[in-house]
PDB file of C-alpha atoms in Angstrom:
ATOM      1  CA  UNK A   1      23.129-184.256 -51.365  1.00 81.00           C
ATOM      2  CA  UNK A   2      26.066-186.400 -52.321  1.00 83.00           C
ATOM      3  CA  UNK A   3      27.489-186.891 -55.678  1.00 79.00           C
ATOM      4  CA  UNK A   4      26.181-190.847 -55.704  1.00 86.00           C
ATOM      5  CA  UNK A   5      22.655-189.248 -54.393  1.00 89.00           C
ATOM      6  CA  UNK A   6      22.197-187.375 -56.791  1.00 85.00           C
ATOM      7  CA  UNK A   7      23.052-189.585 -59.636  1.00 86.00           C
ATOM      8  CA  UNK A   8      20.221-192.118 -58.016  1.00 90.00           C
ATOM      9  CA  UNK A   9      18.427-190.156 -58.129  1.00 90.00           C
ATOM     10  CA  UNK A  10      19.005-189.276 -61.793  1.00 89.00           C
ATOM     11  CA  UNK A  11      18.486-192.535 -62.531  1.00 92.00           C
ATOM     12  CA  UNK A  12      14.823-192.008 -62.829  1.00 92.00           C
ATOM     13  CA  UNK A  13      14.738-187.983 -63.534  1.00 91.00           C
ATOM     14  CA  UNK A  14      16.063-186.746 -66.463  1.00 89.00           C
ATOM     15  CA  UNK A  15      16.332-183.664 -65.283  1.00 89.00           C
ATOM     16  CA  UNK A  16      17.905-184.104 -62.117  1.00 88.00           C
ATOM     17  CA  UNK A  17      20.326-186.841 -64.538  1.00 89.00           C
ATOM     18  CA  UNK A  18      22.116-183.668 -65.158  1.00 89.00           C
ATOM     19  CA  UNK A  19      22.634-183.014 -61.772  1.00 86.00           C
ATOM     20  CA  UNK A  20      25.759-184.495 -61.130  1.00 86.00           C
ATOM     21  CA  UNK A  21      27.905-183.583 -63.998  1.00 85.00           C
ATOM     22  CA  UNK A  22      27.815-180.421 -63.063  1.00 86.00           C
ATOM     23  CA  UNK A  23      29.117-180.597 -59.925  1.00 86.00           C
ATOM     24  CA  UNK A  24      32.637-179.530 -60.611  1.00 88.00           C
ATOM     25  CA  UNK A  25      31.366-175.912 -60.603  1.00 87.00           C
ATOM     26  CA  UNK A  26      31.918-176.275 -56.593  1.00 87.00           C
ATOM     27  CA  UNK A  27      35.001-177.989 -56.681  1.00 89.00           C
ATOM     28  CA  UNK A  28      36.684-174.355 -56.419  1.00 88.00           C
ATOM     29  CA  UNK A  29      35.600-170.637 -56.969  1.00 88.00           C
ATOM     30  CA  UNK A  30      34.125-169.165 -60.194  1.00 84.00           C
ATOM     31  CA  UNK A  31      36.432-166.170 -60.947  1.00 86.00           C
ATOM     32  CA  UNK A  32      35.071-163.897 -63.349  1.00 86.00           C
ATOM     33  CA  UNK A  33      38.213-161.586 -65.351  1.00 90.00           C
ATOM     34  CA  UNK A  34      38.217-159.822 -67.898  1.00 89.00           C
ATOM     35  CA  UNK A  35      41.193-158.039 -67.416  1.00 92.00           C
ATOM     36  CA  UNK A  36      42.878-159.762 -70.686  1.00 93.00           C
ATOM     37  CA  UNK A  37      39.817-159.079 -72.717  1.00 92.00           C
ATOM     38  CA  UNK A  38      39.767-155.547 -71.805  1.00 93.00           C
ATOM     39  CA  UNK A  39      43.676-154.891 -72.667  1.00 95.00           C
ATOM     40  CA  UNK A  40      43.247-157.084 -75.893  1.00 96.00           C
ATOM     41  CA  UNK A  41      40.343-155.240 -77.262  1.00 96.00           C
ATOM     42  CA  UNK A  42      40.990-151.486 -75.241  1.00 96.00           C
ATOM     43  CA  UNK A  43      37.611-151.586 -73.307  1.00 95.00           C
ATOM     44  CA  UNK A  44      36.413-150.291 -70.396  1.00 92.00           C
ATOM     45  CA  UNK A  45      33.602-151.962 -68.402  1.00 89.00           C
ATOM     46  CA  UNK A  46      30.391-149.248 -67.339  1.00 93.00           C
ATOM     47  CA  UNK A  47      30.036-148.349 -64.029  1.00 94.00           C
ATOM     48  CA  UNK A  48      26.966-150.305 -62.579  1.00 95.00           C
ATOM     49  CA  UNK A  49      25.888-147.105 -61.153  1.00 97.00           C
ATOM     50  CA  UNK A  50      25.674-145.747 -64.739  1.00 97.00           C
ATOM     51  CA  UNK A  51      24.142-149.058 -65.561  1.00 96.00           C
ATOM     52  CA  UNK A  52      21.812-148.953 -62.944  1.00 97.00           C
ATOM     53  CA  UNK A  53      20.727-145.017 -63.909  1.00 97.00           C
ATOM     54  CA  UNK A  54      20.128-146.271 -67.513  1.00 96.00           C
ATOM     55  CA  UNK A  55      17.840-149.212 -66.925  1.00 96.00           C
ATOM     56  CA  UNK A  56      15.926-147.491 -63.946  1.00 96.00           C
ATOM     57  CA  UNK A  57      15.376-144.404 -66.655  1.00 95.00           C
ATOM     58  CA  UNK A  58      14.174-146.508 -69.084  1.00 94.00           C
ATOM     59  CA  UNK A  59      12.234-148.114 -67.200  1.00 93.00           C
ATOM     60  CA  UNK A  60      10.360-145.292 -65.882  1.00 92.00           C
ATOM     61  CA  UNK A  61       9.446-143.943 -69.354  1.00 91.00           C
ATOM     62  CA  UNK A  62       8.201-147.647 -70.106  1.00 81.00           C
ATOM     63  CA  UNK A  63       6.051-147.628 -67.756  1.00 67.00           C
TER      64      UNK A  63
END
């Protein structure tokens, strides 16, 4: 839907009002870094393997 679409259609939605002012997310790429963070505060991220092993172990005992 078009920008103008949408905010017809917000017109009588107020959920859907919301619509359009959030269409500058796709106006370009969302680039996620945390490159500065890390060096500022001398952190590592987790491997998302070790991430993965942690949450599926817990899960299993949870269950």
């Amino acid at each position: 839907m078009t920008g103008s679409e949408l905010a017809e259609i917000g017109r009588t939605n107020s959920v859907m009002a919301e619509f359009p002012e959030m269409l500058y997310l796709y106006d370009r790429p969302n680039i996620l870094d945390a490159s500065y963070t890390a060096k500022v505060l001398d952190i590592t991220p987790t491997p998302i393997d070790q991430v993965l092993a942690e949450m599926a172990a817990e899960h299993a005992t949870a269950a």
